[in-house]
Short mmCIF file of C-alpha atoms in Angstrom, two decimals:
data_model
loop_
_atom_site.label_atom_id
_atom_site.label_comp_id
_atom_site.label_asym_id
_atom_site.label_seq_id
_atom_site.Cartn_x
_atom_site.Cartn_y
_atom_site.Cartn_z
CA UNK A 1326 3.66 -5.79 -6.99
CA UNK A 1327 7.33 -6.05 -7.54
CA UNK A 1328 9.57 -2.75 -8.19
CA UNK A 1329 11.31 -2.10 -11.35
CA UNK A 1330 14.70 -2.46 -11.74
CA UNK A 1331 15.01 0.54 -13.29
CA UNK A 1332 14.00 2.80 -10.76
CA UNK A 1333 16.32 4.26 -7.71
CA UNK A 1334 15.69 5.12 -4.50
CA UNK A 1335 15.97 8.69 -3.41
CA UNK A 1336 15.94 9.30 1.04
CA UNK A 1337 13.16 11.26 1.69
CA UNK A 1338 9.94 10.28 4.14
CA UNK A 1339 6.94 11.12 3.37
CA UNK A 1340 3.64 10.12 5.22
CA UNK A 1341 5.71 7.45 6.84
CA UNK A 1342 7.00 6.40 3.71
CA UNK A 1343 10.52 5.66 1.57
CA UNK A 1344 9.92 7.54 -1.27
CA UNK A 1345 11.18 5.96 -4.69
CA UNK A 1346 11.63 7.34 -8.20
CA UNK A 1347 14.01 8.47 -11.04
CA UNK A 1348 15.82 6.20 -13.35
CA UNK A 1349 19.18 4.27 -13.18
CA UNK A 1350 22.39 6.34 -14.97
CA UNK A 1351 23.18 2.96 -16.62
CA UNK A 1352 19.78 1.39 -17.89
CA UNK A 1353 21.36 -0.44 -20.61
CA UNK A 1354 23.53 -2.60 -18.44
CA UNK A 1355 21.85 -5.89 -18.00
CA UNK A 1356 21.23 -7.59 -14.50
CA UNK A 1357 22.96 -10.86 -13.31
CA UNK A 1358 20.01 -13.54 -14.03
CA UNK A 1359 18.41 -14.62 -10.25
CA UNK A 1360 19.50 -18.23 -9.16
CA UNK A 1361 16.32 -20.92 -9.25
CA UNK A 1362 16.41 -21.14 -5.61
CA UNK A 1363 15.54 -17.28 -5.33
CA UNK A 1364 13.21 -17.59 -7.87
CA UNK A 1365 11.70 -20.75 -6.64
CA UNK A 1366 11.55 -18.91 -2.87
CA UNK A 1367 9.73 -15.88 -4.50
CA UNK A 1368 7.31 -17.91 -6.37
CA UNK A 1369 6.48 -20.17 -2.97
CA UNK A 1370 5.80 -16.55 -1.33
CA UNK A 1371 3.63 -14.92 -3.87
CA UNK A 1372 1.92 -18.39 -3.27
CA UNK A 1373 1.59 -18.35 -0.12
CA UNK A 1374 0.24 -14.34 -0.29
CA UNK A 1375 -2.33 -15.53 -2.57
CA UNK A 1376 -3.62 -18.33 -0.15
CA UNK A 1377 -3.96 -15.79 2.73
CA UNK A 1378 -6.25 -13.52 0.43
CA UNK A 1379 -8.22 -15.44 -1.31
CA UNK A 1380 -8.85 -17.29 2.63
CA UNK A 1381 -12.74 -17.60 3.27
CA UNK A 1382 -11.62 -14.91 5.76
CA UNK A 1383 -9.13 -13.13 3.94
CA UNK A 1384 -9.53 -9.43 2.66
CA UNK A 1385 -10.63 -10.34 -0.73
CA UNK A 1386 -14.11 -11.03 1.53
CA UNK A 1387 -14.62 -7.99 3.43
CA UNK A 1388 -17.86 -6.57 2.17
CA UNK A 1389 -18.12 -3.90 5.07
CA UNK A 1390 -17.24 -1.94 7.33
CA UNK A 1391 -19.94 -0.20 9.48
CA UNK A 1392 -18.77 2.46 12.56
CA UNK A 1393 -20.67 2.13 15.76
CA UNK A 1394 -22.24 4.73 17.57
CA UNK A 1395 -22.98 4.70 21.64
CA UNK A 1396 -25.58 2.80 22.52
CA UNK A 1397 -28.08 0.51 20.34
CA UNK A 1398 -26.83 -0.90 16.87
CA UNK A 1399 -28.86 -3.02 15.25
CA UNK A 1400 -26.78 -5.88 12.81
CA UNK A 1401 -29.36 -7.23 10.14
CA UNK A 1402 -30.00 -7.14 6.32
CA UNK A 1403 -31.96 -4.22 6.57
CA UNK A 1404 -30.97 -1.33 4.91
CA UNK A 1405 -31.67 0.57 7.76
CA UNK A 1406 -29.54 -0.96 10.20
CA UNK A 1407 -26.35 0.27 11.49
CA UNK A 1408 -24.12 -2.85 10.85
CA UNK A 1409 -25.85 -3.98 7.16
CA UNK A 1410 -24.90 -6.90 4.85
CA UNK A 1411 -27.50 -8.07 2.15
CA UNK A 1412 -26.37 -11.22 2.77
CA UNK A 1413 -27.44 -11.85 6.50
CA UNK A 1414 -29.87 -14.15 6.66
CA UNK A 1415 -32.47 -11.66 8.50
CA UNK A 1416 -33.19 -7.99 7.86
CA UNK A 1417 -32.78 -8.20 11.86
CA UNK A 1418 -30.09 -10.50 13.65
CA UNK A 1419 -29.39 -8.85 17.28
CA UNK A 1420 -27.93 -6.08 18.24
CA UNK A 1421 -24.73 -4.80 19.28
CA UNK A 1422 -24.68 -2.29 22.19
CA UNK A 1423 -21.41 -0.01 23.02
CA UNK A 1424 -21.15 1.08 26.45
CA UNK A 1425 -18.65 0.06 29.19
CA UNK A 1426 -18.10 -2.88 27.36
CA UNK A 1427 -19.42 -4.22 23.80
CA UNK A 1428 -21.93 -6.48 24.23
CA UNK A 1429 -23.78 -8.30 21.14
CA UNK A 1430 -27.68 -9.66 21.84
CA UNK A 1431 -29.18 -12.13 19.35
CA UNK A 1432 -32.78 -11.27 17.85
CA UNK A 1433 -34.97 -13.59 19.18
CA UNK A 1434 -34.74 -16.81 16.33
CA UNK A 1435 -32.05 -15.54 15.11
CA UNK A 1436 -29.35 -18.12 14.96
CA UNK A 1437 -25.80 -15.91 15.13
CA UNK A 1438 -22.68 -18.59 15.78
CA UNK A 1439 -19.93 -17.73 18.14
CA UNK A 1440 -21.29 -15.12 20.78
CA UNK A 1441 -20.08 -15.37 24.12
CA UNK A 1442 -21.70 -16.61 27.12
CA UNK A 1443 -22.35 -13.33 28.80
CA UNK A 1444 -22.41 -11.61 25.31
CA UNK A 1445 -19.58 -9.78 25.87
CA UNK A 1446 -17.04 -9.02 22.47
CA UNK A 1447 -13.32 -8.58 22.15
CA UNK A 1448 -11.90 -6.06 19.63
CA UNK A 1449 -9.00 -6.60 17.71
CA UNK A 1450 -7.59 -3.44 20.18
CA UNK A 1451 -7.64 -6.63 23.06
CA UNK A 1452 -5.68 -9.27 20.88
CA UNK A 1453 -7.72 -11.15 18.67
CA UNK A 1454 -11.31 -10.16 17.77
CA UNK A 1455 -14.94 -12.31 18.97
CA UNK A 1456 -15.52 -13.52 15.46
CA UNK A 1457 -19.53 -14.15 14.52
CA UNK A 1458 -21.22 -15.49 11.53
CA UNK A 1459 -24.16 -15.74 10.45
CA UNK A 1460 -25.31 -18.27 7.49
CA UNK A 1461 -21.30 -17.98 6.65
CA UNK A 1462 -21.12 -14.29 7.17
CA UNK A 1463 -18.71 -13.31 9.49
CA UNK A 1464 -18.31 -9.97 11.67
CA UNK A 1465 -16.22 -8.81 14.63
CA UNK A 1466 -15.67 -5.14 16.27
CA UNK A 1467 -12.29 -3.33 15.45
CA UNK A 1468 -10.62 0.06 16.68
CA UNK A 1469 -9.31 2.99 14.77
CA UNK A 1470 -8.39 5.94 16.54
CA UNK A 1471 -10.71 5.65 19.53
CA UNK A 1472 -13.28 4.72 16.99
CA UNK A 1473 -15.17 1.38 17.09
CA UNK A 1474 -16.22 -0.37 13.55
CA UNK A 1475 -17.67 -3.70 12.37
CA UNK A 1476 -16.06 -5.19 9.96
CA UNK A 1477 -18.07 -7.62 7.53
CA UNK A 1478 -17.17 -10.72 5.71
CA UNK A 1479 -18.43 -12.71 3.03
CA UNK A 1480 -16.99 -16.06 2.12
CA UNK A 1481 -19.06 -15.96 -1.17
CA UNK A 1482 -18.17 -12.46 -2.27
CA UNK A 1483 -17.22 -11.34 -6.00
CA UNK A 1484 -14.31 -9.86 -4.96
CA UNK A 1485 -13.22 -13.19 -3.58
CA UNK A 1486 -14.72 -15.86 -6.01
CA UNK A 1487 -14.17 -13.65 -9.18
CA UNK A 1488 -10.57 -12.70 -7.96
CA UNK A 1489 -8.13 -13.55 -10.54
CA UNK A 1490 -4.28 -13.34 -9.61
CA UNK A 1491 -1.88 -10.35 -9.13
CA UNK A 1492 0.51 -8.98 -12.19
CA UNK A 1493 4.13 -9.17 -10.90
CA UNK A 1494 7.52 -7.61 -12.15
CA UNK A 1495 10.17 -9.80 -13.14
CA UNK A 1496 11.83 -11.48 -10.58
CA UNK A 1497 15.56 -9.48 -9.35
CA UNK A 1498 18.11 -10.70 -7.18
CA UNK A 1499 19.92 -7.31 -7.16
CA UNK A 1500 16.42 -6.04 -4.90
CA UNK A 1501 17.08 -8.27 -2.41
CA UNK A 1502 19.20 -6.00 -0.09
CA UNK A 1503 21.43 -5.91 2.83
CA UNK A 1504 21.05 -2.93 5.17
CA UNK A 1505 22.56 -1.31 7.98
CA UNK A 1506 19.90 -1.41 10.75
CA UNK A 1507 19.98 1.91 12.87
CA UNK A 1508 18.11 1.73 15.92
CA UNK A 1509 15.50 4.59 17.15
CA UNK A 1510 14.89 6.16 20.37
CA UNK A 1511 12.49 4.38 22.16
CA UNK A 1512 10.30 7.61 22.28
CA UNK A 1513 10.00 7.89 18.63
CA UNK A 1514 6.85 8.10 16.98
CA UNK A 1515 5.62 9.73 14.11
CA UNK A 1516 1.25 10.16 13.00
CA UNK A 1517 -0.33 9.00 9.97
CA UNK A 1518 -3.77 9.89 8.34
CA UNK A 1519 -5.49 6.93 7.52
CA UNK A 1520 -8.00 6.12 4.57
CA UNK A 1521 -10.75 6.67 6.51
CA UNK A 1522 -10.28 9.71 7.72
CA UNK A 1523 -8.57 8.79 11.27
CA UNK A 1524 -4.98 9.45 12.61
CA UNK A 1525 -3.15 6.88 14.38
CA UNK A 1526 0.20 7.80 16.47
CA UNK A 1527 2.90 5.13 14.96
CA UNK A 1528 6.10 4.14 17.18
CA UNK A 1529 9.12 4.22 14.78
CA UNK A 1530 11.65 1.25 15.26
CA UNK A 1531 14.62 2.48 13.20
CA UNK A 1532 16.07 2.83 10.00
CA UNK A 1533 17.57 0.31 6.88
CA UNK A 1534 20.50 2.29 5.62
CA UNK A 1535 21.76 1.33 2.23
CA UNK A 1536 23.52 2.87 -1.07
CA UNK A 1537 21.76 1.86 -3.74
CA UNK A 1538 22.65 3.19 -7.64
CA UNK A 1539 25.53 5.60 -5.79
CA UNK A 1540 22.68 6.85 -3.05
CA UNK A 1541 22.78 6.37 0.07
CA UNK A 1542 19.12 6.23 2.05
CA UNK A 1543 17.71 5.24 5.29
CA UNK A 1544 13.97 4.02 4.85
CA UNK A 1545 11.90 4.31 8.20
CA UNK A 1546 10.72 0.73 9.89
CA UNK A 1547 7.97 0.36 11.81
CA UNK A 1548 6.70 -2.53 13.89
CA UNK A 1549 3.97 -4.94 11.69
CA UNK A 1550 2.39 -6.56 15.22
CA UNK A 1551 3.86 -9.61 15.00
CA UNK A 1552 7.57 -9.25 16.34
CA UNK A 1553 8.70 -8.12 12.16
CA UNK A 1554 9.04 -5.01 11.32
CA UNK A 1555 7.70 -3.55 8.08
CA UNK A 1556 8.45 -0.38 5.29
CA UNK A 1557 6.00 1.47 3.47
CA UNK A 1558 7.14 2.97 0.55
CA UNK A 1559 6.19 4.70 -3.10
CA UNK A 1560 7.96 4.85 -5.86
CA UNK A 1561 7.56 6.41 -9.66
CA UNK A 1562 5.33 3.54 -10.59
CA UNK A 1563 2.28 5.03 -8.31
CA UNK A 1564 -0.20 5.23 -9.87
CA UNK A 1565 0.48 4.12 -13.06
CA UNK A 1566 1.02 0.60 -12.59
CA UNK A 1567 1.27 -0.07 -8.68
CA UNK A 1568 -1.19 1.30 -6.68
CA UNK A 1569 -1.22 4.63 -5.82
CA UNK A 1570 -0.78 5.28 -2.12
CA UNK A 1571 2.41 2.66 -2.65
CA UNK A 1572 3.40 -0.80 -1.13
CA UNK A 1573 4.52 -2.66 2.11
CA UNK A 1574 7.50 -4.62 2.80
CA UNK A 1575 8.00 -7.20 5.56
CA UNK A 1576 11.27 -7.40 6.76
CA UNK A 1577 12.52 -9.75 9.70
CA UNK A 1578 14.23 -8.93 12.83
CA UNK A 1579 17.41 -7.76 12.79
CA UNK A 1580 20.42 -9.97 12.47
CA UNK A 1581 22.81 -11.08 15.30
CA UNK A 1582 25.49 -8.83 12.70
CA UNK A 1583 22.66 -5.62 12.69
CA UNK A 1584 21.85 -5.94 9.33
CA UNK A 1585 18.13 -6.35 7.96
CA UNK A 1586 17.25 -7.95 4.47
CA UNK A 1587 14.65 -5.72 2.20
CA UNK A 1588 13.75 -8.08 -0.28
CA UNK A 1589 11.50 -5.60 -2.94
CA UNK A 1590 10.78 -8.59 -4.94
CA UNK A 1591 8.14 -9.44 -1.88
CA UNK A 1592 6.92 -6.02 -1.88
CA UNK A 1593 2.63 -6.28 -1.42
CA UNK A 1594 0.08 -3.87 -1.80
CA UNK A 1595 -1.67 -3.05 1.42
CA UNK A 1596 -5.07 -4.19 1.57
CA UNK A 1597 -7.09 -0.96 0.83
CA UNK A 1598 -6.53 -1.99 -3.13
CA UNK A 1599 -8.18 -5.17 -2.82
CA UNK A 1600 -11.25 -3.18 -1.07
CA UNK A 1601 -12.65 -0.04 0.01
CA UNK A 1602 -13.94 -1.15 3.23
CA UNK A 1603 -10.11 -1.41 4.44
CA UNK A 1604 -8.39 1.10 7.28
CA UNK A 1605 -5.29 1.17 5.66
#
């Protein structure tokens, strides 16, 4: 979702957030039209965000997300088992088994794609997770605050096949925005609740400060994992017509000149509103 024109930003954090809202003084004054380039560059991103979700992998699939307990799990159709997806191809496929390590066992017949040697799994805590599937279904272990989960997906899932497209604002130059970057002590950190229920202890990288409709504000940036840094922000559309809990933004490094670009017309909902079974 893109953010209105019409609405300003006012400097408060909340829940590691840049809070927006109110109205512009002026709302009568009409914006500069954007250039083709920036609207062609928009466009190519919002394509590019749909390819990643609707991905036979991407979160428009995940179907579930089961938590692990110590010990014996057992991964199968049946209702009954711990990690369980209708759409595995047995009601019991092996078993995954949390202890030093996390190991998974194939059921005997059972014919479960990608498992190591020694059966031995990497969560997405170690760098990228041991993917498995299972007549197409795919499942790996994750970590959320100390917590270990497998997380299901399913190539052929409504959600996926029956997805169809995201409403966008209009397209607005004036959101793409130069900011001051400030830099934060390295010690900096800040915890956020989570939608299921765990808290995770965030390292804050600094702060975009910009005026914006005569205000000056200083959004918090965090790191996004992959050397970019990202904001999370609401603003008075929550709720109403973006989703609730608000929207990411991926910003780049900062420049050689300690600026950052926050370009709101790539703002993206997070993925907890494309499915429940997210850990947003």
């Amino acid at each position: 979702m893109f953010i209105r024109r019409s609405l300003l930003i006012v400097p408060v954090v909340m829940c590691a957030a840049c809070v927006l809202s109110g109205c512009r003084t002026s709302p009568d004054v009409a914006d500069p039209p954007a250039s083709p380039e920036f609207i062609a560059a928009t466009n190519a991103w919002h394509t590019e965000r749909l390819e990643r979700l609707t991905a036979p992998d991407g979160w428009l699939s995940l179907v579930g997300l089961a938590w692990l307990q110590p010990g014996r799990n057992e991964v199968g159709r049946s209702a009954d088992a711990r990690v369980s997806c209708e759409r595995f191809p047995a009601d019991r496929i092996g078993t995954i088994i949390v202890g030093d390590d996390v190991r998974f066992e194939p059921f005997p017949g059972a014919e479960v794609k990608g498992v190591p040697a020694d059966g031995v799994l990497q969560t997405d805590a170690q760098g990228a997770p041991t993917v498995l599937s299972a007549d197409g279904v795919l499942f790996y272990v994750i970590e959320r605050g100390g917590r270990l989960a497998v997380r299901i997906k399913d190539p052929s899932a409504p959600t996926r096949t029956g997805f169809s497209g995201i409403d966008r604002f209009p397209i607005d130059e004036s959101w793409r925005i130069e900011a001051q970057f400030i830099a934060s002590p390295e010690d900096e950190r800040i915890v956020v609740g989570t939608v299921v229920g765990t808290r995770e202890e965030i390292p804050i990288l600094g702060r975009a400060r910009f005026q914006i409709d005569g205000h000056q504000v200083a959004p918090v940036l965090f790191p996004a994992g992959d050397g970019s840094l990202v904001l999370r922000f609401s603003d008075a559309t929550c709720g109403r017509e973006t989703y609730p809990i608000g929207r990411y933004l991926s910003v780049d490094p900062p420049n050689s000149d300690g600026t950052v670009v926050l370009d709101f017309n790539r703002a993206y909902n997070p993925p907890c509103a494309f499915t429940p079974f997210a850990t947003c």
